[in-house]
Amino acid sequence: MIKNQKTFTFIKTALCFLFGLLFILPVLLIVMNALKPNGEILTSFISFPSSLYLDNFAQAMETMNFGVVFKNTVFVTVCTVFLSGTVSFFGAYGISHLKGKASDRFYILFVLGQIIPFHTVMIPISIMATKLNLNNTHLGLILFNSGFFTAFGIMTYVGFLKTVPRELEEAAAIDGAAPFRIMMQIVFPLVKSTSVTLGILFFLWTWNDLLLPNILISDGSLRTITVNLYMFKSATNAQWNLLIAGLVVSMVPIIVIYIAGQKYITSGLTAGAIK
């Protein structure tokens, strides 16, 4: 019995290691090739670099105007995370406190927003952005991204807010606290894990987004990282070393943010379903 259990544990560990290696292999290949000159990449993509060639990063920064697009991406991402997170919490708080069937109906409305594929609304978004003069503006990106993310944010927040004891809010109201103060000082600290989870997910989705920035932004000085990398690849297929170096630089913030808050992701998404 003990021998079979040890064998099972060993097989399970080996499989986990194998699948982990399989998933991380593309990242390792990208990092390895970012340290090679272009000729060495074309010769053998899967080989280890013969030496650490760091000039790729400096050249990528200069050639791809990386400083500007990096600032653009940070600005759009931070504003989107703040706006979508704020609207999601306020909306979910209101929905969770509605009485009767109105709460369920509003909740279902936002859940349905998760079902609609993005490509079905690409043309309406383009037309709307043109009529509202939001093309070639970071404001357009922030507003449209926030609109898409809010449906998921409200759906996630509502599931947890419905488990918060109303007695806490009633006690605060008896002590003279106003509704806004109750919401921000009593309820909001209780959804810390959910807020961090949504913040990380909104950050990843905005940072990695290609379709919406590609639709709304045509001005090179306003592009985000993903669009800039795509345009650079379309313009030249020869400078793989610079493109890969740019990919590595664009991955660093995502990896750092995810590692810093990964412990909140699972707990934040399941918090509302546990009680």
mmCIF file of C-alpha atoms in Angstrom:
data_model
loop_
_atom_site.group_PDB
_atom_site.id
_atom_site.type_symbol
_atom_site.label_atom_id
_atom_site.label_comp_id
_atom_site.label_asym_id
_atom_site.label_seq_id
_atom_site.Cartn_x
_atom_site.Cartn_y
_atom_site.Cartn_z
ATOM 1 C CA MET A 1 0.000 0.000 0.000
ATOM 2 C CA ILE A 2 2.744 2.449 0.994
ATOM 3 C CA LYS A 3 4.843 1.436 -2.025
ATOM 4 C CA ASN A 4 1.905 2.044 -4.386
ATOM 5 C CA GLN A 5 1.266 5.431 -2.808
ATOM 6 C CA LYS A 6 4.918 6.443 -3.246
ATOM 7 C CA THR A 7 4.846 5.299 -6.866
ATOM 8 C CA PHE A 8 1.664 7.289 -7.496
ATOM 9 C CA THR A 9 3.201 10.387 -5.862
ATOM 10 C CA PHE A 10 6.339 10.046 -7.983
ATOM 11 C CA ILE A 11 4.333 9.690 -11.206
ATOM 12 C CA LYS A 12 2.146 12.670 -10.296
ATOM 13 C CA THR A 13 5.194 14.813 -9.507
ATOM 14 C CA ALA A 14 6.910 13.777 -12.741
ATOM 15 C CA LEU A 15 3.828 14.622 -14.796
ATOM 16 C CA CYS A 16 3.461 18.000 -13.099
ATOM 17 C CA PHE A 17 7.118 18.766 -13.802
ATOM 18 C CA LEU A 18 6.741 17.665 -17.429
ATOM 19 C CA PHE A 19 3.654 19.794 -18.039
ATOM 20 C CA GLY A 20 5.248 22.754 -16.219
ATOM 21 C CA LEU A 21 8.315 22.486 -18.446
ATOM 22 C CA LEU A 22 6.083 22.244 -21.514
ATOM 23 C CA PHE A 23 4.229 25.435 -20.618
ATOM 24 C CA ILE A 24 7.361 27.419 -19.697
ATOM 25 C CA LEU A 25 9.372 26.252 -22.725
ATOM 26 C CA PRO A 26 8.137 29.038 -25.071
ATOM 27 C CA VAL A 27 9.165 31.667 -22.511
ATOM 28 C CA LEU A 28 12.608 30.098 -22.118
ATOM 29 C CA LEU A 29 13.082 30.047 -25.901
ATOM 30 C CA ILE A 30 12.124 33.725 -26.155
ATOM 31 C CA VAL A 31 14.565 34.732 -23.389
ATOM 32 C CA MET A 32 17.359 32.598 -24.884
ATOM 33 C CA ASN A 33 16.958 34.112 -28.348
ATOM 34 C CA ALA A 34 16.774 37.643 -26.970
ATOM 35 C CA LEU A 35 20.428 37.144 -25.989
ATOM 36 C CA LYS A 36 21.554 36.109 -29.495
ATOM 37 C CA PRO A 37 22.536 38.164 -32.558
ATOM 38 C CA ASN A 38 20.187 37.885 -35.523
ATOM 39 C CA GLY A 39 22.437 35.530 -37.481
ATOM 40 C CA GLU A 40 22.614 33.056 -34.617
ATOM 41 C CA ILE A 41 18.817 33.087 -34.265
ATOM 42 C CA LEU A 42 18.366 32.254 -37.940
ATOM 43 C CA THR A 43 20.965 29.480 -37.699
ATOM 44 C CA SER A 44 19.437 27.684 -34.714
ATOM 45 C CA PHE A 45 16.412 28.954 -32.804
ATOM 46 C CA ILE A 46 16.471 26.228 -30.128
ATOM 47 C CA SER A 47 20.182 26.314 -29.255
ATOM 48 C CA PHE A 48 21.630 28.101 -26.212
ATOM 49 C CA PRO A 49 23.323 31.455 -26.932
ATOM 50 C CA SER A 50 27.075 31.206 -27.438
ATOM 51 C CA SER A 51 27.475 34.470 -25.486
ATOM 52 C CA LEU A 52 25.252 37.045 -23.800
ATOM 53 C CA TYR A 53 24.518 39.560 -26.559
ATOM 54 C CA LEU A 54 22.807 42.450 -24.760
ATOM 55 C CA ASP A 55 22.895 44.986 -27.598
ATOM 56 C CA ASN A 56 19.517 43.679 -28.801
ATOM 57 C CA PHE A 57 17.728 45.457 -25.967
ATOM 58 C CA ALA A 58 19.390 48.831 -26.550
ATOM 59 C CA GLN A 59 18.753 48.614 -30.297
ATOM 60 C CA ALA A 60 15.146 47.549 -29.774
ATOM 61 C CA MET A 61 14.516 50.488 -27.454
ATOM 62 C CA GLU A 62 15.829 52.914 -30.069
ATOM 63 C CA THR A 63 14.533 51.328 -33.271
ATOM 64 C CA MET A 64 11.045 50.519 -32.014
ATOM 65 C CA ASN A 65 10.545 53.777 -30.075
ATOM 66 C CA PHE A 66 10.028 51.590 -27.036
ATOM 67 C CA GLY A 67 10.207 54.344 -24.428
ATOM 68 C CA VAL A 68 7.150 56.133 -25.846
ATOM 69 C CA VAL A 69 4.993 53.046 -26.397
ATOM 70 C CA PHE A 70 5.926 51.715 -22.952
ATOM 71 C CA LYS A 71 4.697 54.939 -21.327
ATOM 72 C CA ASN A 72 1.525 54.818 -23.446
ATOM 73 C CA THR A 73 0.824 51.240 -22.360
ATOM 74 C CA VAL A 74 1.441 51.979 -18.682
ATOM 75 C CA PHE A 75 -0.864 55.010 -18.804
ATOM 76 C CA VAL A 76 -3.692 53.175 -20.576
ATOM 77 C CA THR A 77 -3.333 50.101 -18.359
ATOM 78 C CA VAL A 78 -3.263 51.952 -15.029
ATOM 79 C CA CYS A 79 -6.230 54.170 -15.953
ATOM 80 C CA THR A 80 -8.220 51.189 -17.235
ATOM 81 C CA VAL A 81 -7.573 49.158 -14.088
ATOM 82 C CA PHE A 82 -8.588 52.062 -11.852
ATOM 83 C CA LEU A 83 -11.728 53.006 -13.816
ATOM 84 C CA SER A 84 -13.003 49.476 -14.427
ATOM 85 C CA GLY A 85 -12.258 48.413 -10.845
ATOM 86 C CA THR A 86 -14.031 51.439 -9.373
ATOM 87 C CA VAL A 87 -17.105 51.153 -11.584
ATOM 88 C CA SER A 88 -17.260 47.390 -10.988
ATOM 89 C CA PHE A 89 -17.273 47.775 -7.196
ATOM 90 C CA PHE A 90 -19.797 50.627 -7.148
ATOM 91 C CA GLY A 91 -22.087 48.802 -9.578
ATOM 92 C CA ALA A 92 -21.812 45.478 -7.739
ATOM 93 C CA TYR A 93 -22.466 47.167 -4.381
ATOM 94 C CA GLY A 94 -25.643 48.729 -5.743
ATOM 95 C CA ILE A 95 -26.843 45.496 -7.372
ATOM 96 C CA SER A 96 -26.185 43.430 -4.242
ATOM 97 C CA HIS A 97 -28.319 45.838 -2.186
ATOM 98 C CA LEU A 98 -31.311 45.947 -4.515
ATOM 99 C CA LYS A 99 -34.410 44.230 -3.156
ATOM 100 C CA GLY A 100 -36.592 41.715 -4.922
ATOM 101 C CA LYS A 101 -35.962 40.425 -8.429
ATOM 102 C CA ALA A 102 -34.291 43.644 -9.607
ATOM 103 C CA SER A 103 -30.954 42.491 -8.188
ATOM 104 C CA ASP A 104 -31.040 39.191 -10.090
ATOM 105 C CA ARG A 105 -32.136 40.875 -13.323
ATOM 106 C CA PHE A 106 -29.306 43.409 -13.257
ATOM 107 C CA TYR A 107 -26.858 40.647 -12.359
ATOM 108 C CA ILE A 108 -27.994 38.519 -15.310
ATOM 109 C CA LEU A 109 -27.680 41.557 -17.589
ATOM 110 C CA PHE A 110 -23.988 41.919 -16.758
ATOM 111 C CA VAL A 111 -23.426 38.162 -16.970
ATOM 112 C CA LEU A 112 -24.806 38.266 -20.517
ATOM 113 C CA GLY A 113 -22.145 40.860 -21.290
ATOM 114 C CA GLN A 114 -19.575 38.102 -20.849
ATOM 115 C CA ILE A 115 -21.172 35.971 -23.550
ATOM 116 C CA ILE A 116 -20.861 38.404 -26.461
ATOM 117 C CA PRO A 117 -17.623 37.759 -28.445
ATOM 118 C CA PHE A 118 -15.446 40.790 -29.108
ATOM 119 C CA HIS A 119 -15.284 40.290 -32.886
ATOM 120 C CA THR A 120 -19.075 40.693 -33.147
ATOM 121 C CA VAL A 121 -18.869 44.278 -31.856
ATOM 122 C CA MET A 122 -15.682 45.391 -33.605
ATOM 123 C CA ILE A 123 -17.503 47.300 -36.351
ATOM 124 C CA PRO A 124 -20.002 49.016 -33.978
ATOM 125 C CA ILE A 125 -17.105 50.037 -31.731
ATOM 126 C CA SER A 126 -15.222 51.511 -34.675
ATOM 127 C CA ILE A 127 -18.297 53.480 -35.786
ATOM 128 C CA MET A 128 -19.040 54.650 -32.237
ATOM 129 C CA ALA A 129 -15.433 55.741 -31.700
ATOM 130 C CA THR A 130 -15.521 57.739 -34.945
ATOM 131 C CA LYS A 131 -18.778 59.507 -34.053
ATOM 132 C CA LEU A 132 -17.523 60.319 -30.539
ATOM 133 C CA ASN A 133 -14.080 61.446 -31.765
ATOM 134 C CA LEU A 134 -12.370 58.765 -29.711
ATOM 135 C CA ASN A 135 -10.185 57.418 -32.511
ATOM 136 C CA ASN A 136 -6.454 57.962 -31.936
ATOM 137 C CA THR A 137 -7.010 58.793 -28.283
ATOM 138 C CA HIS A 138 -5.984 56.979 -25.136
ATOM 139 C CA LEU A 139 -9.329 58.013 -23.643
ATOM 140 C CA GLY A 140 -11.114 55.830 -26.185
ATOM 141 C CA LEU A 141 -9.001 52.815 -25.263
ATOM 142 C CA ILE A 142 -9.579 53.375 -21.561
ATOM 143 C CA LEU A 143 -13.349 53.793 -21.893
ATOM 144 C CA PHE A 144 -13.945 50.840 -24.212
ATOM 145 C CA ASN A 145 -11.662 48.494 -22.278
ATOM 146 C CA SER A 146 -13.319 49.510 -19.018
ATOM 147 C CA GLY A 147 -16.728 48.859 -20.536
ATOM 148 C CA PHE A 148 -15.754 45.315 -21.481
ATOM 149 C CA PHE A 149 -14.075 44.537 -18.159
ATOM 150 C CA THR A 150 -16.839 45.963 -15.977
ATOM 151 C CA ALA A 151 -19.209 43.096 -16.802
ATOM 152 C CA PHE A 152 -16.749 40.556 -15.426
ATOM 153 C CA GLY A 153 -15.860 42.789 -12.473
ATOM 154 C CA ILE A 154 -19.476 43.243 -11.403
ATOM 155 C CA MET A 155 -20.191 39.542 -11.813
ATOM 156 C CA THR A 156 -17.207 38.707 -9.573
ATOM 157 C CA TYR A 157 -17.874 41.367 -6.932
ATOM 158 C CA VAL A 158 -21.583 40.566 -6.582
ATOM 159 C CA GLY A 159 -20.868 36.933 -5.751
ATOM 160 C CA PHE A 160 -18.768 37.987 -2.777
ATOM 161 C CA LEU A 161 -20.724 41.045 -1.624
ATOM 162 C CA LYS A 162 -23.843 38.928 -1.151
ATOM 163 C CA THR A 163 -21.959 36.928 1.499
ATOM 164 C CA VAL A 164 -20.989 40.000 3.548
ATOM 165 C CA PRO A 165 -23.182 40.104 6.707
ATOM 166 C CA ARG A 166 -25.635 42.987 6.555
ATOM 167 C CA GLU A 167 -25.339 43.292 10.336
ATOM 168 C CA LEU A 168 -21.944 44.980 9.857
ATOM 169 C CA GLU A 169 -23.486 47.718 7.732
ATOM 170 C CA GLU A 170 -26.481 48.085 10.019
ATOM 171 C CA ALA A 171 -24.219 48.480 13.050
ATOM 172 C CA ALA A 172 -22.174 51.144 11.253
ATOM 173 C CA ALA A 173 -25.379 52.957 10.229
ATOM 174 C CA ILE A 174 -26.594 52.954 13.841
ATOM 175 C CA ASP A 175 -23.276 54.530 14.854
ATOM 176 C CA GLY A 176 -23.992 57.369 12.415
ATOM 177 C CA ALA A 177 -21.882 56.342 9.391
ATOM 178 C CA ALA A 178 -23.145 57.589 6.014
ATOM 179 C CA PRO A 179 -23.801 55.074 3.198
ATOM 180 C CA PHE A 180 -20.676 56.063 1.238
ATOM 181 C CA ARG A 181 -18.512 55.735 4.343
ATOM 182 C CA ILE A 182 -20.016 52.316 5.090
ATOM 183 C CA MET A 183 -19.292 51.192 1.548
ATOM 184 C CA MET A 184 -15.668 52.374 1.524
ATOM 185 C CA GLN A 185 -14.572 51.817 5.128
ATOM 186 C CA ILE A 186 -16.611 48.765 6.139
ATOM 187 C CA VAL A 187 -17.360 46.768 2.999
ATOM 188 C CA PHE A 188 -14.479 47.582 0.637
ATOM 189 C CA PRO A 189 -11.717 46.273 2.973
ATOM 190 C CA LEU A 190 -13.573 42.948 3.108
ATOM 191 C CA VAL A 191 -13.168 42.468 -0.658
ATOM 192 C CA LYS A 192 -9.396 42.994 -0.715
ATOM 193 C CA SER A 193 -8.571 39.641 -2.305
ATOM 194 C CA THR A 194 -11.264 40.089 -4.955
ATOM 195 C CA SER A 195 -10.064 43.620 -5.728
ATOM 196 C CA VAL A 196 -6.455 42.502 -6.110
ATOM 197 C CA THR A 197 -7.530 39.602 -8.323
ATOM 198 C CA LEU A 198 -9.565 41.826 -10.619
ATOM 199 C CA GLY A 199 -6.779 44.407 -10.709
ATOM 200 C CA ILE A 200 -4.273 41.770 -11.853
ATOM 201 C CA LEU A 201 -6.631 40.332 -14.460
ATOM 202 C CA PHE A 202 -7.564 43.768 -15.812
ATOM 203 C CA PHE A 203 -3.856 44.641 -15.966
ATOM 204 C CA LEU A 204 -3.008 41.487 -17.922
ATOM 205 C CA TRP A 205 -5.923 41.882 -20.319
ATOM 206 C CA THR A 206 -5.171 45.540 -21.060
ATOM 207 C CA TRP A 207 -1.403 45.081 -21.347
ATOM 208 C CA ASN A 208 -1.754 42.135 -23.759
ATOM 209 C CA ASP A 209 -4.616 43.557 -25.815
ATOM 210 C CA LEU A 210 -3.948 43.863 -29.539
ATOM 211 C CA LEU A 211 -7.329 44.044 -31.280
ATOM 212 C CA LEU A 212 -8.848 47.142 -29.668
ATOM 213 C CA PRO A 213 -5.682 49.312 -29.840
ATOM 214 C CA ASN A 214 -5.188 48.177 -33.435
ATOM 215 C CA ILE A 215 -8.740 49.286 -34.278
ATOM 216 C CA LEU A 216 -8.661 52.656 -32.505
ATOM 217 C CA ILE A 217 -5.020 53.773 -32.746
ATOM 218 C CA SER A 218 -3.228 54.553 -36.009
ATOM 219 C CA ASP A 219 -0.927 57.324 -34.774
ATOM 220 C CA GLY A 220 2.524 55.835 -34.114
ATOM 221 C CA SER A 221 3.131 58.129 -31.127
ATOM 222 C CA LEU A 222 -0.004 56.798 -29.375
ATOM 223 C CA ARG A 223 0.495 53.070 -29.960
ATOM 224 C CA THR A 224 0.716 50.511 -27.200
ATOM 225 C CA ILE A 225 3.390 47.818 -26.934
ATOM 226 C CA THR A 226 1.420 45.034 -28.614
ATOM 227 C CA VAL A 227 0.504 47.142 -31.647
ATOM 228 C CA ASN A 228 4.046 48.480 -31.921
ATOM 229 C CA LEU A 229 5.500 44.955 -31.908
ATOM 230 C CA TYR A 230 2.965 43.838 -34.516
ATOM 231 C CA MET A 231 3.720 46.801 -36.774
ATOM 232 C CA PHE A 232 7.463 46.244 -36.403
ATOM 233 C CA LYS A 233 7.093 42.603 -37.436
ATOM 234 C CA SER A 234 4.964 43.594 -40.430
ATOM 235 C CA ALA A 235 7.523 46.181 -41.538
ATOM 236 C CA THR A 236 10.514 43.831 -41.401
ATOM 237 C CA ASN A 237 10.929 40.077 -41.073
ATOM 238 C CA ALA A 238 14.707 40.197 -40.844
ATOM 239 C CA GLN A 239 15.320 41.755 -37.420
ATOM 240 C CA TRP A 240 14.094 38.910 -35.248
ATOM 241 C CA ASN A 241 16.632 39.736 -32.551
ATOM 242 C CA LEU A 242 15.092 43.168 -31.970
ATOM 243 C CA LEU A 243 11.536 41.853 -32.088
ATOM 244 C CA ILE A 244 12.286 39.115 -29.562
ATOM 245 C CA ALA A 245 14.139 41.549 -27.287
ATOM 246 C CA GLY A 246 11.056 43.780 -27.391
ATOM 247 C CA LEU A 247 8.866 40.812 -26.472
ATOM 248 C CA VAL A 248 11.040 40.075 -23.439
ATOM 249 C CA VAL A 249 10.860 43.681 -22.238
ATOM 250 C CA SER A 250 7.068 43.694 -22.673
ATOM 251 C CA MET A 251 6.761 40.479 -20.624
ATOM 252 C CA VAL A 252 8.656 41.745 -17.577
ATOM 253 C CA PRO A 253 5.846 43.901 -16.041
ATOM 254 C CA ILE A 254 3.309 41.104 -16.559
ATOM 255 C CA ILE A 255 5.507 38.524 -14.847
ATOM 256 C CA VAL A 256 6.286 40.842 -11.939
ATOM 257 C CA ILE A 257 2.633 41.786 -11.384
ATOM 258 C CA TYR A 258 1.452 38.193 -11.607
ATOM 259 C CA ILE A 259 4.099 36.858 -9.205
ATOM 260 C CA ALA A 260 3.403 39.663 -6.725
ATOM 261 C CA GLY A 261 -0.335 38.969 -6.605
ATOM 262 C CA GLN A 262 -0.765 35.377 -7.723
ATOM 263 C CA LYS A 263 -1.745 34.208 -4.219
ATOM 264 C CA TYR A 264 -4.845 36.405 -4.387
ATOM 265 C CA ILE A 265 -6.096 35.159 -7.751
ATOM 266 C CA THR A 266 -7.585 31.825 -6.705
ATOM 267 C CA SER A 267 -8.893 33.087 -3.373
ATOM 268 C CA GLY A 268 -10.343 36.194 -4.978
ATOM 269 C CA LEU A 269 -12.247 34.323 -7.679
ATOM 270 C CA THR A 270 -13.621 31.683 -5.309
ATOM 271 C CA ALA A 271 -14.280 33.881 -2.251
ATOM 272 C CA GLY A 272 -17.910 34.470 -3.133
ATOM 273 C CA ALA A 273 -18.617 30.785 -3.715
ATOM 274 C CA ILE A 274 -17.148 29.345 -0.521
ATOM 275 C CA LYS A 275 -19.575 30.642 2.095
#
